Short mmCIF file of C-alpha atoms and ligand atoms in Angstrom, two decimals:
data_model
loop_
_atom_site.label_atom_id
_atom_site.label_comp_id
_atom_site.label_asym_id
_atom_site.label_seq_id
_atom_site.Cartn_x
_atom_site.Cartn_y
_atom_site.Cartn_z
CA MET A 1 0.00 0.00 0.00
CA LYS A 2 1.16 3.46 -0.83
CA TYR A 3 0.21 5.01 2.53
CA THR A 4 0.49 3.89 6.13
CA ARG A 5 -1.95 6.32 7.70
CA ILE A 6 -4.59 8.38 5.95
CA LEU A 7 -7.13 10.98 6.91
CA LEU A 8 -10.23 10.58 4.80
CA LYS A 9 -12.46 13.64 4.63
CA LEU A 10 -16.01 12.82 3.58
CA SER A 11 -18.63 15.30 2.56
CA GLY A 12 -21.81 15.40 4.62
CA GLU A 13 -23.76 16.45 1.54
CA ALA A 14 -22.57 13.38 -0.36
CA LEU A 15 -24.19 11.24 2.33
CA MET A 16 -27.59 12.43 1.12
CA GLY A 17 -27.17 10.43 -2.08
CA GLU A 18 -30.22 11.23 -4.21
CA LYS A 19 -32.18 12.51 -1.23
CA ASN A 20 -32.66 16.19 -0.35
CA PHE A 21 -31.86 15.85 3.31
CA GLY A 22 -30.41 13.42 5.81
CA ILE A 23 -28.61 10.17 5.22
CA ASP A 24 -28.97 7.78 2.32
CA HIS A 25 -28.34 4.32 3.73
CA GLN A 26 -27.10 2.86 0.46
CA ARG A 27 -24.48 5.57 0.19
CA LEU A 28 -23.51 5.14 3.83
CA LEU A 29 -23.07 1.42 3.31
CA GLN A 30 -21.03 1.99 0.17
CA TYR A 31 -18.67 4.27 2.09
CA ALA A 32 -18.49 1.78 4.96
CA ASN A 33 -17.56 -1.06 2.62
CA GLU A 34 -14.82 0.95 0.95
CA ILE A 35 -13.44 2.00 4.31
CA LYS A 36 -13.53 -1.61 5.48
CA GLU A 37 -11.52 -2.67 2.46
CA ALA A 38 -8.97 0.08 3.08
CA SER A 39 -8.65 -0.81 6.73
CA ASN A 40 -8.37 -4.56 5.99
CA SER A 41 -5.53 -3.85 3.59
CA GLY A 42 -3.51 -2.62 6.56
CA VAL A 43 -3.85 1.12 6.06
CA GLN A 44 -4.61 3.07 9.23
CA VAL A 45 -7.77 5.04 8.55
CA ALA A 46 -8.97 8.18 10.33
CA ILE A 47 -12.09 9.96 9.13
CA VAL A 48 -13.64 13.39 9.36
CA ILE A 49 -17.11 13.86 7.94
CA GLY A 50 -18.99 17.09 7.28
CA GLY A 51 -22.52 17.91 8.38
CA GLY A 52 -23.97 19.76 5.38
CA ASN A 53 -26.68 17.15 4.79
CA ILE A 54 -28.18 18.08 8.13
CA PHE A 55 -27.23 21.66 8.93
CA ARG A 56 -25.05 24.37 7.43
CA GLY A 57 -23.92 27.10 9.81
CA ILE A 58 -23.05 29.62 7.11
CA GLN A 59 -26.44 29.37 5.40
CA ALA A 60 -28.19 29.72 8.73
CA ALA A 61 -26.14 32.87 9.40
CA GLU A 62 -27.17 34.25 5.99
CA GLY A 63 -30.76 33.68 7.05
CA GLY A 64 -30.19 35.78 10.16
CA MET A 65 -29.09 33.23 12.74
CA ASP A 66 -26.19 34.02 15.00
CA ARG A 67 -23.08 32.68 13.22
CA VAL A 68 -21.51 31.10 16.27
CA GLN A 69 -24.75 29.36 17.21
CA GLY A 70 -25.10 28.10 13.63
CA ASP A 71 -21.55 26.79 13.59
CA TYR A 72 -22.06 24.84 16.80
CA MET A 73 -25.23 23.33 15.33
CA GLY A 74 -23.17 22.34 12.29
CA MET A 75 -20.63 20.67 14.57
CA LEU A 76 -23.40 18.66 16.19
CA ALA A 77 -24.54 17.63 12.70
CA THR A 78 -21.08 16.16 12.06
CA VAL A 79 -21.44 14.07 15.22
CA ILE A 80 -24.74 12.67 13.92
CA ASN A 81 -23.06 11.69 10.64
CA SER A 82 -20.07 10.28 12.50
CA MET A 83 -22.37 8.12 14.62
CA ALA A 84 -24.17 6.88 11.51
CA LEU A 85 -20.88 5.98 9.87
CA GLN A 86 -19.61 4.34 13.05
CA SER A 87 -22.75 2.26 13.22
CA ALA A 88 -22.53 1.28 9.53
CA LEU A 89 -18.88 0.26 9.96
CA GLU A 90 -19.54 -1.76 13.08
CA GLY A 91 -22.47 -3.42 11.33
CA ILE A 92 -20.03 -4.92 8.83
CA GLY A 93 -17.49 -5.91 11.46
CA VAL A 94 -15.08 -2.98 11.46
CA GLN A 95 -13.70 -1.88 14.80
CA THR A 96 -14.12 1.83 15.28
CA ARG A 97 -13.71 4.58 17.83
CA LEU A 98 -15.49 7.91 17.68
CA GLN A 99 -13.83 10.93 19.28
CA SER A 100 -15.48 14.30 19.52
CA ALA A 101 -13.97 17.76 19.80
CA ILE A 102 -16.93 18.73 21.99
CA ASN A 103 -17.27 16.46 24.98
CA MET A 104 -20.33 14.21 24.84
CA GLU A 105 -19.15 11.43 27.08
CA GLN A 106 -22.44 9.51 26.88
CA ILE A 107 -22.01 8.90 23.17
CA CYS A 108 -18.34 9.11 22.28
CA GLU A 109 -14.82 9.52 23.56
CA PRO A 110 -13.34 12.96 23.93
CA PHE A 111 -10.68 13.86 21.38
CA ILE A 112 -7.34 12.76 22.83
CA ARG A 113 -4.61 12.72 20.25
CA ARG A 114 -2.48 10.02 21.82
CA LYS A 115 -5.46 7.74 22.29
CA ALA A 116 -6.50 8.27 18.69
CA VAL A 117 -3.03 7.27 17.49
CA ARG A 118 -3.10 4.19 19.70
CA HIS A 119 -6.49 3.17 18.29
CA LEU A 120 -5.11 3.54 14.77
CA GLU A 121 -2.07 1.44 15.61
CA LYS A 122 -4.44 -1.27 16.81
CA GLY A 123 -6.21 -1.21 13.44
CA ARG A 124 -9.34 0.59 14.56
CA VAL A 125 -10.93 3.15 12.29
CA VAL A 126 -11.04 6.45 14.17
CA ILE A 127 -13.75 8.98 13.37
CA PHE A 128 -13.31 12.55 14.56
CA GLY A 129 -16.58 14.39 15.19
CA ALA A 130 -17.57 17.98 16.01
CA GLY A 131 -15.04 19.62 13.72
CA THR A 132 -12.33 21.51 15.57
CA GLY A 133 -14.79 22.28 18.37
CA ASN A 134 -14.63 25.97 17.43
CA PRO A 135 -16.88 28.20 15.36
CA TYR A 136 -15.58 29.87 12.18
CA PHE A 137 -13.74 26.75 11.04
CA THR A 138 -14.85 24.30 8.39
CA THR A 139 -14.71 20.52 8.52
CA ASP A 140 -11.92 20.75 5.94
CA THR A 141 -9.91 22.65 8.52
CA ALA A 142 -10.82 20.08 11.17
CA ALA A 143 -9.73 17.29 8.82
CA THR A 144 -6.43 19.03 8.12
CA LEU A 145 -5.77 19.75 11.76
CA ARG A 146 -6.45 16.16 12.79
CA ALA A 147 -4.40 14.81 9.88
CA ILE A 148 -1.42 16.86 11.03
CA GLU A 149 -1.91 15.93 14.67
CA ILE A 150 -2.00 12.19 13.97
CA GLU A 151 0.80 12.54 11.40
CA ALA A 152 -1.21 11.15 8.52
CA ASP A 153 0.73 10.73 5.25
CA VAL A 154 -1.98 12.37 3.20
CA ILE A 155 -5.42 13.89 3.40
CA LEU A 156 -7.89 12.34 0.98
CA LYS A 157 -10.73 14.69 0.22
CA GLY A 158 -13.67 12.74 -1.14
CA THR A 159 -16.01 14.92 -3.18
CA ARG A 160 -18.51 14.44 -5.99
CA VAL A 161 -16.06 15.86 -8.52
CA ASP A 162 -13.17 13.64 -9.64
CA GLY A 163 -10.39 16.13 -8.98
CA ILE A 164 -9.31 19.75 -9.28
CA TYR A 165 -10.26 21.55 -12.48
CA SER A 166 -9.14 24.81 -14.06
CA ALA A 167 -12.73 26.04 -13.59
CA ASP A 168 -15.93 24.61 -12.12
CA PRO A 169 -16.61 21.58 -14.38
CA GLU A 170 -20.31 21.67 -13.50
CA LYS A 171 -20.55 25.20 -14.95
CA ASP A 172 -17.75 25.49 -17.52
CA PRO A 173 -17.50 22.67 -20.11
CA SER A 174 -14.00 23.80 -21.17
CA ALA A 175 -12.61 23.16 -17.68
CA VAL A 176 -9.63 20.78 -17.64
CA LYS A 177 -8.66 18.45 -14.84
CA TYR A 178 -5.21 18.52 -13.26
CA GLU A 179 -3.50 15.27 -12.38
CA ARG A 180 -1.07 17.07 -10.10
CA VAL A 181 -0.70 20.67 -8.95
CA SER A 182 1.71 22.35 -6.56
CA PHE A 183 0.59 24.36 -3.55
CA THR A 184 1.92 27.52 -5.21
CA GLU A 185 -0.03 26.85 -8.43
CA VAL A 186 -3.23 26.54 -6.42
CA TYR A 187 -2.68 30.05 -5.02
CA GLU A 188 -1.52 31.49 -8.35
CA LYS A 189 -4.36 30.04 -10.40
CA GLY A 190 -6.96 30.59 -7.69
CA LEU A 191 -7.99 26.92 -7.80
CA ASN A 192 -10.68 25.68 -5.51
CA VAL A 193 -9.31 22.87 -3.33
CA MET A 194 -10.35 23.69 0.22
CA ASP A 195 -11.03 26.91 2.07
CA MET A 196 -7.86 28.95 2.57
CA THR A 197 -7.49 28.23 6.28
CA ALA A 198 -7.45 24.49 5.65
CA PHE A 199 -5.31 24.79 2.56
CA THR A 200 -2.68 26.97 4.22
CA LEU A 201 -2.51 24.59 7.15
CA CYS A 202 -1.75 21.76 4.71
CA LYS A 203 0.87 23.82 2.91
CA ASP A 204 2.62 25.00 6.08
CA ASN A 205 2.82 21.44 7.34
CA LYS A 206 3.69 19.85 3.98
CA LEU A 207 0.63 17.63 4.05
CA PRO A 208 -0.25 16.41 0.54
CA ILE A 209 -3.91 16.50 -0.47
CA ILE A 210 -5.69 14.25 -2.93
CA VAL A 211 -9.09 15.39 -4.17
CA PHE A 212 -11.08 12.51 -5.65
CA ASP A 213 -14.59 11.24 -6.35
CA MET A 214 -15.56 9.11 -3.39
CA ASN A 215 -18.92 8.23 -4.93
CA HIS A 216 -17.24 6.25 -7.68
CA ALA A 217 -16.96 2.75 -6.22
CA GLY A 218 -13.41 1.42 -6.03
CA ASN A 219 -11.66 4.79 -6.18
CA LEU A 220 -10.41 4.67 -2.62
CA LYS A 221 -8.86 1.24 -3.14
CA LYS A 222 -7.18 2.31 -6.38
CA LEU A 223 -5.81 5.41 -4.76
CA LEU A 224 -4.35 3.49 -1.85
CA SER A 225 -2.65 1.01 -4.12
CA GLY A 226 -0.90 3.86 -5.89
CA GLU A 227 -3.07 4.32 -8.98
CA LYS A 228 -3.53 7.87 -10.20
CA VAL A 229 -7.01 8.89 -9.13
CA GLY A 230 -8.23 12.46 -8.73
CA THR A 231 -5.78 15.34 -8.31
CA LEU A 232 -2.72 15.36 -6.09
CA VAL A 233 -1.64 18.63 -4.46
CA GLU A 234 1.95 18.55 -3.24
CA PHE A 235 5.13 20.62 -3.23
P1 LIG B 1 -7.64 0.29 24.64
O1 LIG B 1 -7.16 1.18 25.72
O2 LIG B 1 -6.70 0.19 23.52
O3 LIG B 1 -8.16 -1.02 25.08
O4 LIG B 1 -8.84 1.10 23.96
P2 LIG B 1 -10.36 0.97 24.20
O5 LIG B 1 -10.97 2.09 23.43
O6 LIG B 1 -10.87 -0.39 23.90
O7 LIG B 1 -10.49 1.17 25.73
P3 LIG B 1 -11.49 1.96 26.60
O8 LIG B 1 -11.66 1.12 27.80
O9 LIG B 1 -11.01 3.35 26.71
O10 LIG B 1 -12.83 1.97 25.74
C1 LIG B 1 -13.76 0.92 25.68
C2 LIG B 1 -14.98 1.41 24.97
O11 LIG B 1 -15.51 2.53 25.63
C3 LIG B 1 -14.75 1.87 23.54
O12 LIG B 1 -15.84 1.54 22.73
C4 LIG B 1 -14.63 3.36 23.64
O13 LIG B 1 -15.01 4.04 22.46
C5 LIG B 1 -15.59 3.64 24.76
N1 LIG B 1 -15.23 4.85 25.48
C6 LIG B 1 -14.03 5.19 26.00
N2 LIG B 1 -14.09 6.41 26.56
C7 LIG B 1 -15.36 6.86 26.41
C8 LIG B 1 -16.07 8.04 26.76
O14 LIG B 1 -15.56 8.97 27.36
N3 LIG B 1 -17.39 8.10 26.39
C9 LIG B 1 -18.00 7.10 25.71
N4 LIG B 1 -19.27 7.25 25.38
N5 LIG B 1 -17.38 5.97 25.37
C10 LIG B 1 -16.08 5.85 25.71
#
């Protein structure tokens, strides 16, 4: 396998599948099976999942809600998704641990870096919920922060687009996909990879990013065995 330890960032919105809200169980199971395969191949897997299928803090703020309140609600939404994923994984026999940045001791462990690393070393899939535990940060930033803390080799950002394009491929048909870009090129060309806080954190800590289509079955496996899938951002 190409990597020893990965941080997989999953989109909350992607969990909706074809639905308009909530969790699509087929999609959840698909993710769980791919994660199981990755974990069984010996790769240590940590996961951060968004909450956009349930609640989006920024949109709520645009509608007049207090931003901080909205962000905390978004963090709780990520815990709901994390619990769903944990349950799906355990249902197919994968050992998991869920750690939250906001203490909820009745339902999950608190985030303790050293414990998380220990769980990973024992082959358990570790899911990090509640973002960074702070408002004004995205789940991409949470994923990056956790990836750096646990010394992951790479952050794999699963999206519904199969990589980074010169323009938005859903709007501009002339957009071309990059196989590889450098951190500097992303700034220079104004490419959309992650929000700037998350992206800069990756750059400053030399954490490579791979953006790929997680909804395409088999992509995660290919990526881990070294096949070129999606777009790699590195130095
Ligand atoms: P080892 O120390 O490697 O054996 O790890 P472990 O996670 O098996 O040990 P521990 O005794 O800490 O945890 C046993 C179970 O309790 C696991 O399912 C944990 O996720 C869970 N657990 C541990 N701490 C907490 C907590 O604060 N809250 C909740 N809800 N569960 C916890």
